[in-house]
Amino acid sequence: MQPVRRWVAEVAATTRPEEVVWCDGSEAEYGRLIDRMLSEGTMIELNQQAFPRCYLHRSDPKDVSRTEHLTFICSARREDAGPTNNWRDPAEAKAKVGEMFAGCMKGRTMYVVPYLMGPAGSPNSQVGIEVTDSPYVAASMRIMTRMGQVAIQAVEEGRPFVRGLHSLGELDPERRFILHFPEERLIWSYGSGYGGNALLGKKCHALRIASVTARDEGWMAEHMLILGVQRPDGETVYITAAFPSACGKTNLAMLVSPFFEARGYKVWTVGDDIAWLRIGEDGRLWAINPESGCFGVAPGTSEQSNPNAMAMVRRDSLFTNVALTPQGTPWWEGMTAAPPSGLTDWQGRPWSGQAPAAHPNSRFTTPIANCPTVSPHLNDPQGVPIAAFLFGGRRTHLAPLVYQSFDWEHGVFVGAGMGSETTAAAVGAVGQLRRDPFAMLPFCGYHMGDYFAHWLAMGRRTPRPPAIFHVNWFRKGAEGQFLWPGYGDNMRVLLWIIDRVEGRGKAAETPIGFVPTPDALNLEGLEISPETMRELLSVDRQAWIRETESLAELFDKLGDHLPPELAAQRQALLRRLGA
Ligand code: GTP
Ligand code: SPV
Ligand code: MN
């Protein structure tokens, strides 16, 4: 613990907290953090009969989502961050933000949060130490990570650790920086208390820093959910899926399908946001979920869309920026058909009915162990073997419900070309199409072209790589309605994917890949017209030519870091489309 103590002492000497609390991750300590926030008014107790051990936090209204424009990769060389990341020279960044950290914890408590990303005893797990002046962050980290003794023990065994320094600062967007120093495995975050900006184990460590470590060491750190589909014969097939922020990972990870459950199928939830994958001795890729909690989008979650999430959040949960009913229970848009009367909005005001009552990026923070479908392999040091990778996003037009890539290299091209309409998970306009390769645009800690090359290399080194698919639950019809019912019915797509993996499912070859034939998806018990299904599975050549041409913008930007295989894949697709 000597190196940890030395670093913490250094940080305390700069930030000058009134007291330093070393967190042990215990229940009693969590209780003290909650009590402190209740007495300071930064947490509100919810109705304890209906929502035992649940609390509401209202954040600063200017601090409700990730701020990508204030997020930097401070690698020694600008080129290593690549053109899709913001870059700062490490020394300059430290000089500038170091001034902000100087004395910033005066009068505050500094919490030292040792945490483990991944199951205890897993060679694939990693230790981090987050120092923070936010009790909300410390409490959230206890849900999202294995915090305390288990991490200290790993440090004492000589494991290296990622250092994360966090301060709320003044919560001023003008004085906010999320800095990553990948060469030093160091994170500095100033001026925000929001999830991905402040819970440093999550996107900062488990994706931005870990993606660099993974490249160096030959494994993968991905923005992916992990789920298992158990078949009637008892065997479970594991799948991961990379969708951009607020594009359906949590929902797919804990999908409920009464129709297929009655026929002997069952979904198991391993992870809902991040996967770390390694090549196993059997030649397959094995995935662990580095997290132990869900930081999930509240709006849209209901008994109909996601009964597992509703059951999960009913205890031991922190809610952030949701609305409050007069009964002291949380509410958000989409939870019930009509809003209850007498709502208090996410900013604590009587709800006017004009703007949303809950913030569109309001969230719940909940132990994944509370999920009724939590996988028995959640804490398995080995993880689970992956049979298929899914890529997807919000595409109102263009992308069919599902298609399969021809092979790994083509699959990497499909991931590299991902596009999705932006959501409220990050500051900025919502609903605008942007390239988001592998759902990693905001989370890759190095040059995106090198990241593509790493994917290609992993495919060459993996004897039994997963099959690769692309899905789109969000295609809309002429009236702006979703064409596909989504949620539990996505099981129908998963079953076709498993059929394909096992060499069964029927498919038609198209220029973009293999698309299910009209009779290939099991649509039993679903009311959907053949015309709608045709539209959902259609491939519009002209639109795909435009899409593929526009991909040149990203590919050109990556310069000579773009693997030639992917440039060739783009040309080959244009040829197949008849361009
Ligand atoms: P992050 O936590 O930001 O990484 O998001 P996520 O990818 O886990 O997304 P999540 O599952 O929380 O879903 C985001 C929003 O999409 C919610 O409002 C969901 O209700 C909605 N959603 C999820 N799945 C579907 C689907 O199959 N169809 C439709 N129409 N909406 C969906
Ligand atoms: C996302 O934005 O992809 C999230 C929430 O999962 S955050 O933790 O803020 O990154
Ligand atoms: Mn996410």
Coordinates of C-alpha atoms and ligand atoms in Angstrom, one line a residue:
M1 CA 0.0 0.0 0.0
Q2 CA 3.1 2.2 0.2
P3 CA 2.7 3.6 -3.4
V4 CA -1.0 4.3 -2.7
R5 CA -0.3 6.1 0.5
R6 CA 2.4 8.2 -1.1
W7 CA 0.1 9.3 -4.0
V8 CA -2.8 10.0 -1.6
A9 CA -0.5 12.1 0.6
E10 CA 0.7 14.0 -2.5
V11 CA -2.9 14.6 -3.6
A12 CA -4.0 15.8 -0.1
A13 CA -1.0 18.2 0.0
T14 CA -2.3 19.8 -3.2
T15 CA -6.1 19.7 -2.7
R16 CA -6.0 20.4 1.1
P17 CA -9.1 18.6 2.3
E18 CA -10.4 19.1 5.8
E19 CA -10.3 15.3 6.4
V20 CA -9.3 12.2 4.6
V21 CA -11.5 9.1 4.7
W22 CA -10.2 5.7 3.5
C23 CA -13.2 3.7 2.2
D24 CA -13.5 0.1 3.1
G25 CA -16.6 -0.6 1.0
S26 CA -18.6 -1.8 4.0
E27 CA -22.4 -1.6 4.4
A28 CA -21.9 0.6 7.5
E29 CA -19.7 3.0 5.6
Y30 CA -22.3 3.2 2.7
G31 CA -24.9 4.1 5.4
R32 CA -22.7 6.9 6.7
L33 CA -22.3 8.3 3.2
I34 CA -26.0 8.3 2.7
D35 CA -26.8 9.8 6.1
R36 CA -24.3 12.6 5.4
M37 CA -25.9 13.4 2.1
L38 CA -29.4 13.3 3.6
S39 CA -28.4 15.7 6.3
E40 CA -26.6 18.0 3.8
G41 CA -29.6 17.9 1.5
T42 CA -27.8 16.4 -1.5
M43 CA -29.9 13.1 -1.2
I44 CA -33.6 12.8 -0.7
E45 CA -35.0 9.7 1.0
L46 CA -37.6 8.0 -1.2
N47 CA -40.7 6.1 0.1
Q48 CA -38.9 3.3 2.0
Q49 CA -41.9 1.0 2.0
A50 CA -42.2 1.0 -1.8
F51 CA -38.4 1.6 -2.5
P52 CA -36.3 0.3 0.4
R53 CA -32.8 1.9 0.7
C54 CA -33.5 4.1 -2.4
Y55 CA -32.6 7.7 -2.6
L56 CA -32.9 10.6 -5.1
H57 CA -30.1 12.9 -6.0
R58 CA -30.6 16.1 -8.0
S59 CA -27.5 17.2 -9.8
D60 CA -26.6 20.7 -10.8
P61 CA -28.8 21.4 -13.9
K62 CA -25.6 22.1 -15.9
D63 CA -24.1 18.8 -15.0
V64 CA -26.4 16.1 -16.3
S65 CA -24.5 14.2 -19.0
R66 CA -21.0 13.5 -20.3
T67 CA -19.2 16.5 -21.8
E68 CA -17.2 15.1 -24.7
H69 CA -15.8 18.5 -25.7
L70 CA -14.2 18.8 -22.3
T71 CA -12.7 15.3 -22.3
F72 CA -9.1 14.9 -23.3
I73 CA -6.5 12.2 -24.1
C74 CA -3.2 13.6 -22.9
S75 CA -0.8 11.2 -24.6
A76 CA 2.8 12.3 -24.9
R77 CA 2.4 12.5 -28.7
R78 CA -0.7 14.1 -30.3
E79 CA -0.7 11.5 -33.0
D80 CA -1.3 8.7 -30.4
A81 CA -4.7 10.3 -29.4
G82 CA -5.7 10.5 -33.1
P83 CA -8.0 12.9 -34.8
T84 CA -11.2 11.7 -33.2
N85 CA -10.1 12.6 -29.6
N86 CA -9.4 16.0 -28.1
W87 CA -5.7 16.2 -27.1
R88 CA -3.7 18.2 -24.7
D89 CA 0.0 18.1 -24.1
P90 CA 0.3 16.3 -20.7
A91 CA 2.6 18.9 -19.1
E92 CA 0.4 21.8 -20.2
A93 CA -2.8 20.0 -19.2
K94 CA -1.3 19.3 -15.7
A95 CA -0.1 22.9 -15.3
K96 CA -3.5 24.3 -16.2
V97 CA -5.8 21.9 -14.4
G98 CA -3.3 21.5 -11.5
E99 CA -4.0 25.1 -10.6
M100 CA -7.7 24.2 -10.3
F101 CA -7.0 21.3 -8.0
A102 CA -4.8 23.4 -5.8
G103 CA -6.8 23.9 -2.5
C104 CA -10.0 22.7 -4.2
M105 CA -11.0 20.4 -1.3
K106 CA -10.6 23.0 1.4
G107 CA -13.4 22.4 3.9
R108 CA -14.4 19.2 2.2
T109 CA -13.9 15.5 3.0
M110 CA -11.6 13.6 0.6
Y111 CA -12.6 10.0 0.1
V112 CA -10.0 7.4 -1.0
V113 CA -11.9 4.8 -2.9
P114 CA -10.0 1.6 -3.7
Y115 CA -11.9 -0.4 -6.3
L116 CA -11.5 -3.5 -8.4
M117 CA -12.8 -3.7 -12.0
G118 CA -13.8 -7.3 -12.6
P119 CA -14.4 -10.3 -10.4
A120 CA -12.2 -10.9 -7.4
G121 CA -9.5 -13.5 -8.2
S122 CA -9.7 -12.9 -11.9
P123 CA -6.3 -12.4 -13.6
N124 CA -8.2 -10.0 -16.0
S125 CA -9.4 -7.7 -13.2
Q126 CA -7.8 -4.3 -12.6
V127 CA -7.3 -2.2 -9.5
G128 CA -8.0 1.5 -9.3
I129 CA -7.8 4.1 -6.6
E130 CA -10.2 7.1 -7.0
V131 CA -9.7 10.1 -4.8
T132 CA -12.9 12.2 -4.7
D133 CA -14.5 15.0 -2.7
S134 CA -18.0 13.8 -3.6
P135 CA -19.9 11.5 -1.3
Y136 CA -22.3 10.8 -4.1
V137 CA -19.4 9.5 -6.2
A138 CA -18.0 7.4 -3.3
A139 CA -21.5 5.9 -2.7
S140 CA -22.1 5.3 -6.4
M141 CA -18.6 3.6 -6.7
R142 CA -19.7 1.1 -4.0
I143 CA -22.6 0.1 -6.3
M144 CA -20.7 0.2 -9.6
T145 CA -17.4 -1.5 -8.5
R146 CA -16.1 -4.0 -6.0
M147 CA -14.9 -1.4 -3.6
G148 CA -12.7 -1.5 -0.5
Q149 CA -10.8 -4.4 1.0
V150 CA -10.9 -6.6 -2.1
A151 CA -9.0 -3.9 -4.0
I152 CA -6.6 -3.1 -1.2
Q153 CA -5.7 -6.8 -1.0
A154 CA -5.0 -6.8 -4.7
V155 CA -2.6 -3.8 -4.3
E156 CA -0.9 -5.6 -1.4
E157 CA -0.4 -8.6 -3.7
G158 CA 1.6 -6.2 -5.9
R159 CA -1.0 -5.4 -8.6
P160 CA -0.5 -2.2 -10.5
F161 CA -3.3 0.4 -10.1
V162 CA -4.9 3.2 -12.1
R163 CA -4.9 6.5 -10.3
G164 CA -8.0 8.7 -10.5
L165 CA -8.2 12.2 -9.0
H166 CA -11.6 13.7 -8.9
S167 CA -13.0 17.0 -7.6
L168 CA -16.4 18.5 -8.0
G169 CA -14.6 21.8 -8.1
E170 CA -17.2 24.6 -8.6
L171 CA -19.4 22.5 -11.0
D172 CA -18.8 25.2 -13.5
P173 CA -18.8 24.0 -17.1
E174 CA -16.2 26.7 -17.9
R175 CA -13.9 25.1 -15.3
R176 CA -14.4 21.4 -16.2
F177 CA -11.8 19.0 -17.6
I178 CA -11.8 15.2 -17.9
L179 CA -8.1 14.3 -18.6
H180 CA -6.6 10.9 -19.3
F181 CA -2.9 10.3 -19.2
P182 CA -2.7 6.8 -20.8
E183 CA 1.1 6.4 -20.5
E184 CA 0.8 7.0 -16.7
R185 CA -2.5 5.1 -16.2
L186 CA -3.7 8.4 -14.6
I187 CA -7.0 10.2 -14.7
W188 CA -7.8 13.8 -13.6
S189 CA -11.4 14.9 -13.5
Y190 CA -12.4 18.4 -12.4
G191 CA -15.7 20.2 -12.2
S192 CA -18.4 17.5 -12.8
G193 CA -20.2 15.1 -10.6
Y194 CA -21.9 13.2 -13.5
G195 CA -21.6 9.5 -14.0
G196 CA -19.2 9.0 -16.9
N197 CA -17.3 12.2 -15.9
A198 CA -16.9 11.4 -12.2
L199 CA -17.3 7.6 -11.5
L200 CA -13.7 7.1 -12.8
G201 CA -13.8 3.3 -12.8
K202 CA -16.3 3.4 -15.6
K203 CA -15.6 5.1 -18.9
C204 CA -12.3 6.8 -17.9
H205 CA -10.6 3.7 -16.5
A206 CA -12.5 0.6 -17.9
L207 CA -12.6 2.1 -21.5
R208 CA -10.2 5.0 -22.2
I209 CA -7.3 3.8 -20.1
A210 CA -8.0 0.1 -20.4
S211 CA -8.3 0.3 -24.2
V212 CA -4.7 1.4 -24.3
T213 CA -3.6 -1.4 -21.9
A214 CA -5.6 -3.9 -24.0
R215 CA -3.9 -2.8 -27.2
D216 CA -0.5 -3.2 -25.5
E217 CA -1.3 -6.6 -23.9
G218 CA -3.4 -8.2 -26.7
W219 CA -7.0 -8.1 -25.3
M220 CA -10.0 -5.9 -25.8
A221 CA -11.9 -3.3 -23.7
E222 CA -15.2 -2.6 -25.3
H223 CA -18.5 -0.6 -24.8
M224 CA -20.5 -3.8 -24.8
L225 CA -23.2 -5.5 -22.9
I226 CA -22.9 -9.2 -22.2
L227 CA -25.8 -11.6 -22.1
G228 CA -26.5 -15.3 -22.3
V229 CA -29.4 -17.0 -24.1
Q230 CA -30.2 -20.3 -22.5
R231 CA -32.0 -22.7 -24.9
P232 CA -34.6 -25.4 -24.0
D233 CA -31.8 -28.0 -24.1
G234 CA -30.1 -26.2 -21.2
E235 CA -27.1 -24.8 -23.1
T236 CA -26.3 -21.1 -22.9
V237 CA -25.0 -19.1 -25.8
Y238 CA -23.2 -15.8 -24.9
I239 CA -23.4 -12.6 -27.0
T240 CA -22.0 -9.2 -26.6
A241 CA -23.3 -6.0 -28.2
A242 CA -21.8 -2.6 -28.8
F243 CA -24.4 0.1 -29.1
P244 CA -23.7 3.8 -28.5
S245 CA -24.8 5.6 -25.3
A246 CA -28.6 5.4 -24.7
C247 CA -29.1 3.0 -27.7
G248 CA -30.4 -0.1 -25.8
K249 CA -27.6 -2.0 -24.1
T250 CA -29.1 -2.1 -20.6
N251 CA -32.5 -3.1 -22.1
L252 CA -31.1 -5.9 -24.3
A253 CA -28.9 -7.2 -21.5
M254 CA -31.9 -8.0 -19.3
L255 CA -34.5 -8.6 -22.0
V256 CA -37.7 -10.4 -20.9
S257 CA -39.7 -12.4 -23.4
P258 CA -42.7 -14.2 -21.8
F259 CA -43.5 -15.8 -25.2
F260 CA -40.1 -17.5 -25.5
E261 CA -39.7 -18.2 -21.8
A262 CA -42.9 -20.3 -22.0
R263 CA -41.0 -22.3 -24.7
G264 CA -38.0 -22.9 -22.5
Y265 CA -35.7 -20.0 -23.4
K266 CA -34.1 -17.7 -20.8
V267 CA -31.9 -14.7 -20.9
W268 CA -29.0 -14.3 -18.4
T269 CA -27.5 -10.8 -17.7
V270 CA -23.7 -10.6 -17.3
G271 CA -23.1 -6.9 -18.1
D272 CA -24.9 -3.9 -19.5
D273 CA -22.2 -1.4 -20.6
I274 CA -18.6 -2.7 -20.7
A275 CA -16.9 -5.9 -21.6
W276 CA -13.2 -6.9 -21.3
L277 CA -12.4 -9.8 -23.6
R278 CA -9.4 -12.2 -23.8
I279 CA -8.5 -15.1 -26.0
G280 CA -9.1 -18.3 -23.9
E281 CA -7.2 -21.5 -24.0
D282 CA -10.0 -23.0 -26.1
G283 CA -9.4 -20.4 -28.8
R284 CA -12.7 -18.5 -28.1
L285 CA -13.0 -14.9 -26.8
W286 CA -14.0 -14.8 -23.1
A287 CA -15.7 -11.8 -21.6
I288 CA -15.9 -10.4 -18.1
N289 CA -18.0 -7.5 -17.0
P290 CA -15.6 -5.1 -15.1
E291 CA -18.5 -3.5 -13.3
S292 CA -20.8 -4.7 -10.5
G293 CA -23.7 -2.2 -11.0
C294 CA -25.8 -0.6 -13.7
F295 CA -25.9 3.1 -14.3
G296 CA -29.0 2.9 -16.5
V297 CA -31.2 5.4 -18.4
A298 CA -34.5 5.8 -16.6
P299 CA -36.8 7.3 -19.2
G300 CA -38.5 4.6 -21.3
T301 CA -38.1 2.0 -18.6
S302 CA -41.5 0.4 -17.6
E303 CA -43.1 -2.8 -16.6
Q304 CA -43.9 -3.4 -20.3
S305 CA -40.5 -2.5 -21.8
N306 CA -38.2 -3.8 -19.1
P307 CA -39.8 -5.5 -16.1
N308 CA -36.3 -6.8 -15.0
A309 CA -35.0 -3.3 -14.6
M310 CA -38.2 -2.2 -12.8
A311 CA -37.7 -5.1 -10.3
M312 CA -34.0 -4.3 -10.0
V313 CA -34.3 -0.6 -9.2
R314 CA -37.0 -1.2 -6.5
R315 CA -34.3 -1.5 -3.8
D316 CA -30.8 -0.4 -3.0
S317 CA -30.8 2.2 -5.8
L318 CA -29.7 5.8 -6.3
F319 CA -31.8 7.8 -8.7
T320 CA -30.4 10.9 -10.3
N321 CA -32.5 13.6 -11.9
V322 CA -35.8 11.7 -12.0
A323 CA -39.2 13.2 -11.0
L324 CA -40.8 12.6 -7.7
T325 CA -44.4 11.7 -7.0
P326 CA -46.4 13.0 -3.9
Q327 CA -46.0 9.5 -2.5
G328 CA -42.2 9.9 -2.5
T329 CA -41.6 7.4 -5.4
P330 CA -39.6 8.1 -8.5
W331 CA -41.2 8.7 -11.9
W332 CA -39.9 9.3 -15.4
E333 CA -41.3 9.6 -18.9
G334 CA -42.5 6.3 -20.2
M335 CA -42.8 4.6 -16.8
T336 CA -46.6 4.8 -16.9
A337 CA -48.9 5.7 -19.8
A338 CA -50.0 9.0 -18.1
P339 CA -48.0 11.0 -15.6
P340 CA -49.3 10.9 -12.1
S341 CA -50.6 14.2 -10.7
G342 CA -48.7 16.4 -8.3
L343 CA -45.2 15.6 -9.7
T344 CA -42.1 17.4 -8.7
D345 CA -39.7 17.7 -11.6
W346 CA -36.1 16.7 -11.7
Q347 CA -35.0 20.2 -10.6
G348 CA -37.3 20.1 -7.5
R349 CA -40.0 22.4 -8.9
P350 CA -43.8 21.6 -9.2
W351 CA -44.0 20.0 -12.7
S352 CA -45.5 22.4 -15.2
G353 CA -46.2 19.8 -17.8
Q354 CA -44.2 21.7 -20.4
A355 CA -40.7 20.2 -20.3
P356 CA -40.1 16.5 -19.4
A357 CA -40.6 15.9 -15.6
A358 CA -37.5 13.7 -15.5
H359 CA -34.3 14.7 -17.3
P360 CA -34.0 12.8 -20.6
N361 CA -30.7 11.4 -19.3
S362 CA -31.9 10.7 -15.7
R363 CA -30.5 7.5 -14.4
F364 CA -30.6 4.8 -11.8
T365 CA -27.5 3.3 -10.1
T366 CA -28.2 -0.2 -9.0
P367 CA -26.3 -3.4 -8.1
I368 CA -26.5 -5.7 -11.0
A369 CA -26.9 -8.6 -8.5
N370 CA -30.5 -7.2 -8.0
C371 CA -31.4 -8.0 -11.5
P372 CA -33.8 -11.0 -11.5
T373 CA -31.9 -12.5 -14.5
V374 CA -28.3 -11.9 -13.2
S375 CA -26.0 -14.5 -14.6
P376 CA -24.4 -17.1 -12.2
H377 CA -21.2 -16.2 -14.1
L378 CA -21.2 -12.5 -13.0
N379 CA -18.4 -13.2 -10.5
D380 CA -16.7 -15.9 -12.5
P381 CA -13.0 -15.0 -12.8
Q382 CA -12.9 -16.7 -16.3
G383 CA -16.0 -14.8 -17.7
V384 CA -18.1 -16.3 -20.4
P385 CA -17.2 -17.5 -24.0
I386 CA -18.6 -15.3 -26.7
A387 CA -20.3 -16.7 -29.8
A388 CA -21.4 -13.5 -31.5
F389 CA -20.7 -9.7 -31.5
L390 CA -23.6 -7.3 -32.3
F391 CA -23.1 -3.8 -33.5
G392 CA -26.0 -1.4 -33.7
G393 CA -27.3 2.1 -33.2
R394 CA -30.2 4.4 -33.8
R395 CA -30.8 4.5 -37.5
T396 CA -34.2 5.9 -38.4
H397 CA -33.5 4.9 -42.0
L398 CA -31.1 2.7 -43.8
A399 CA -29.9 -0.2 -41.6
P400 CA -32.1 -3.3 -41.6
L401 CA -33.3 -4.9 -38.5
V402 CA -30.4 -7.4 -38.6
Y403 CA -27.6 -8.6 -40.9
Q404 CA -24.5 -10.7 -40.6
S405 CA -21.1 -9.9 -41.9
F406 CA -19.4 -12.2 -44.4
D407 CA -16.4 -12.8 -42.1
W408 CA -14.3 -11.1 -39.4
E409 CA -12.6 -8.6 -41.6
H410 CA -15.9 -7.5 -43.1
G411 CA -17.4 -7.5 -39.5
V412 CA -14.6 -5.1 -38.4
F413 CA -15.6 -2.9 -41.4
V414 CA -19.2 -3.0 -40.2
G415 CA -18.1 -1.9 -36.7
A416 CA -15.8 0.8 -38.1
G417 CA -18.7 2.2 -40.2
M418 CA -21.2 2.4 -37.4
G419 CA -23.4 5.5 -37.3
S420 CA -26.0 6.5 -34.8
E421 CA -28.3 9.4 -34.0
T422 CA -27.0 11.3 -30.9
T423 CA -28.8 11.0 -27.6
A424 CA -29.1 12.9 -24.3
A425 CA -26.3 10.8 -22.7
A426 CA -23.8 13.5 -23.9
V427 CA -24.1 17.3 -24.0
G428 CA -25.1 18.6 -27.5
A429 CA -27.8 18.2 -30.1
V430 CA -29.9 15.1 -30.0
G431 CA -31.0 13.0 -33.0
Q432 CA -28.1 14.0 -35.3
L433 CA -26.4 11.2 -37.2
R434 CA -22.8 10.8 -36.4
R435 CA -20.1 8.1 -37.0
D436 CA -19.6 6.2 -33.8
P437 CA -17.2 3.3 -34.7
F438 CA -17.8 0.3 -32.4
A439 CA -19.7 2.7 -30.1
M440 CA -16.3 3.8 -29.0
L441 CA -15.9 7.3 -30.5
P442 CA -16.1 9.0 -27.1
F443 CA -14.3 6.2 -25.2
C444 CA -11.2 5.0 -27.2
G445 CA -8.0 6.2 -25.5
Y446 CA -5.9 6.1 -28.6
H447 CA -5.9 6.6 -32.3
M448 CA -9.1 5.2 -33.8
G449 CA -7.1 3.9 -36.9
D450 CA -4.8 1.9 -34.6
Y451 CA -7.9 0.7 -32.7
F452 CA -9.3 -0.7 -36.0
A453 CA -5.9 -2.4 -36.6
H454 CA -6.1 -3.9 -33.2
W455 CA -9.5 -5.4 -34.0
L456 CA -8.1 -6.9 -37.2
A457 CA -5.1 -8.3 -35.3
M458 CA -7.4 -9.8 -32.6
G459 CA -9.4 -11.6 -35.3
R460 CA -6.2 -13.1 -36.8
R461 CA -5.0 -14.3 -33.3
T462 CA -8.4 -15.8 -32.2
P463 CA -8.8 -19.3 -33.5
R464 CA -12.6 -19.4 -32.9
P465 CA -13.7 -15.7 -33.2
P466 CA -17.3 -14.7 -32.7
A467 CA -19.5 -14.2 -35.7
I468 CA -20.4 -10.5 -36.3
F469 CA -23.8 -9.0 -36.8
H470 CA -25.4 -5.5 -37.1
V471 CA -28.8 -4.8 -35.6
N472 CA -31.2 -1.7 -35.7
W473 CA -34.2 -1.6 -33.4
F474 CA -34.9 2.0 -34.3
R475 CA -36.0 2.1 -37.9
K476 CA -39.0 4.3 -38.4
G477 CA -41.9 4.4 -40.9
A478 CA -43.4 7.2 -42.8
E479 CA -45.4 8.4 -39.8
G480 CA -42.4 8.5 -37.6
Q481 CA -43.4 5.3 -35.7
F482 CA -40.9 2.6 -34.8
L483 CA -41.4 -0.3 -37.3
W484 CA -40.1 -2.9 -34.9
P485 CA -41.6 -3.4 -31.4
G486 CA -38.2 -3.8 -29.9
Y487 CA -37.5 -4.7 -26.2
G488 CA -38.6 -8.3 -25.5
D489 CA -39.3 -9.0 -29.1
N490 CA -35.6 -8.4 -29.9
M491 CA -35.4 -12.1 -28.6
R492 CA -36.6 -13.1 -32.1
V493 CA -33.5 -11.5 -33.6
L494 CA -31.2 -13.0 -31.0
L495 CA -32.6 -16.5 -31.9
W496 CA -31.9 -16.0 -35.6
I497 CA -28.4 -14.9 -34.7
I498 CA -27.8 -18.1 -32.6
D499 CA -29.2 -20.1 -35.5
R500 CA -26.7 -18.5 -37.9
V501 CA -23.8 -19.1 -35.5
E502 CA -24.8 -22.7 -35.4
G503 CA -25.1 -22.9 -39.2
R504 CA -28.9 -23.1 -39.4
G505 CA -30.8 -19.8 -39.8
K506 CA -31.9 -18.9 -43.4
A507 CA -30.4 -15.9 -45.0
A508 CA -30.2 -14.1 -48.3
E509 CA -26.9 -12.7 -49.5
T510 CA -27.0 -8.9 -50.1
P511 CA -24.3 -6.4 -50.9
I512 CA -24.1 -5.4 -47.2
G513 CA -24.1 -9.0 -45.7
F514 CA -26.5 -11.8 -44.9
V515 CA -30.1 -10.7 -44.2
P516 CA -32.8 -13.0 -42.9
T517 CA -35.1 -14.4 -45.5
P518 CA -38.8 -13.4 -44.9
D519 CA -39.5 -16.7 -43.2
A520 CA -36.3 -16.9 -41.2
L521 CA -37.3 -14.9 -38.1
N522 CA -39.7 -16.5 -35.7
L523 CA -42.6 -14.1 -35.6
E524 CA -45.1 -16.4 -33.9
G525 CA -47.4 -14.5 -31.6
L526 CA -46.4 -11.1 -33.0
E527 CA -48.7 -8.9 -35.0
I528 CA -46.6 -7.4 -37.7
S529 CA -47.5 -7.1 -41.3
P530 CA -45.5 -8.7 -44.1
E531 CA -45.0 -5.2 -45.6
T532 CA -43.5 -3.9 -42.4
M533 CA -41.2 -6.9 -42.2
R534 CA -40.2 -6.4 -45.8
E535 CA -39.3 -2.7 -45.1
L536 CA -37.4 -3.7 -41.9
L537 CA -35.3 -6.2 -43.9
S538 CA -34.9 -4.1 -47.1
V539 CA -31.5 -2.9 -48.4
D540 CA -31.8 0.3 -50.4
R541 CA -28.9 0.3 -52.7
Q542 CA -28.9 4.0 -53.5
A543 CA -29.0 4.9 -49.8
W544 CA -26.3 2.5 -49.0
I545 CA -24.1 3.9 -51.8
R546 CA -24.5 7.4 -50.2
E547 CA -23.7 5.9 -46.7
T548 CA -20.6 4.1 -48.0
E549 CA -19.4 7.2 -49.8
S550 CA -19.9 9.4 -46.7
L551 CA -17.8 6.9 -44.7
A552 CA -14.8 8.3 -46.7
E553 CA -14.9 11.3 -44.4
L554 CA -14.0 9.3 -41.3
F555 CA -11.6 7.0 -43.2
D556 CA -9.7 10.0 -44.7
K557 CA -9.5 11.7 -41.4
L558 CA -7.6 8.6 -40.0
G559 CA -4.9 9.1 -42.6
D560 CA -2.2 6.5 -42.8
H561 CA -3.4 4.9 -39.6
L562 CA -6.4 3.5 -41.4
P563 CA -5.7 -0.2 -42.0
P564 CA -5.7 -0.8 -45.8
E565 CA -8.0 -3.8 -45.3
L566 CA -10.8 -1.4 -44.3
A567 CA -10.2 0.9 -47.3
A568 CA -10.4 -2.2 -49.5
Q569 CA -13.6 -3.3 -47.7
R570 CA -15.2 0.1 -48.5
Q571 CA -14.3 -0.2 -52.1
A572 CA -15.5 -3.8 -52.3
L573 CA -18.9 -2.7 -50.8
L574 CA -19.3 0.1 -53.3
R575 CA -18.6 -2.4 -56.1
R576 CA -21.2 -4.9 -54.7
L577 CA -23.7 -2.0 -54.5
G578 CA -23.0 -1.3 -58.2
A579 CA -21.7 2.2 -57.5
Ligands
GTP1 P1 -25.9 3.9 -21.9 O1 -26.1 3.6 -20.4 O2 -25.9 5.4 -22.1 O3 -24.7 3.3 -22.4 O4 -27.2 3.4 -22.7 P2 -27.7 2.0 -23.1 O5 -27.1 1.6 -24.4 O6 -27.6 1.0 -22.0 O7 -29.3 2.2 -23.5 P3 -30.6 1.8 -22.7 O8 -30.8 0.3 -22.7 O9 -30.6 2.4 -21.4 O10 -31.7 2.5 -23.6 C1 -31.7 3.8 -23.9 C2 -33.1 4.2 -24.4 O11 -33.5 3.5 -25.5 C3 -34.2 4.0 -23.3 O12 -35.1 5.1 -23.3 C4 -34.9 2.7 -23.8 O13 -36.2 2.7 -23.4 C5 -34.7 2.8 -25.3 N1 -34.7 1.5 -25.9 C6 -34.0 0.4 -25.5 N2 -34.2 -0.7 -26.3 C7 -35.1 -0.3 -27.2 C8 -35.8 -1.0 -28.3 O14 -35.6 -2.2 -28.6 N3 -36.7 -0.3 -29.0 C9 -36.9 1.1 -28.8 N4 -37.8 1.7 -29.5 N5 -36.3 1.7 -27.8 C10 -35.4 1.1 -27.0
SPV2 C1 -22.9 6.3 -21.5 O1 -23.0 7.5 -21.7 O2 -22.5 5.5 -22.4 C2 -23.2 5.7 -20.2 C3 -23.4 6.6 -19.1 O3 -23.2 4.5 -20.1 S1 -21.8 7.3 -18.6 O4 -21.4 6.6 -17.4 O5 -22.0 8.7 -18.3 O6 -20.8 7.1 -19.6
MN3 MN -22.6 3.4 -21.9

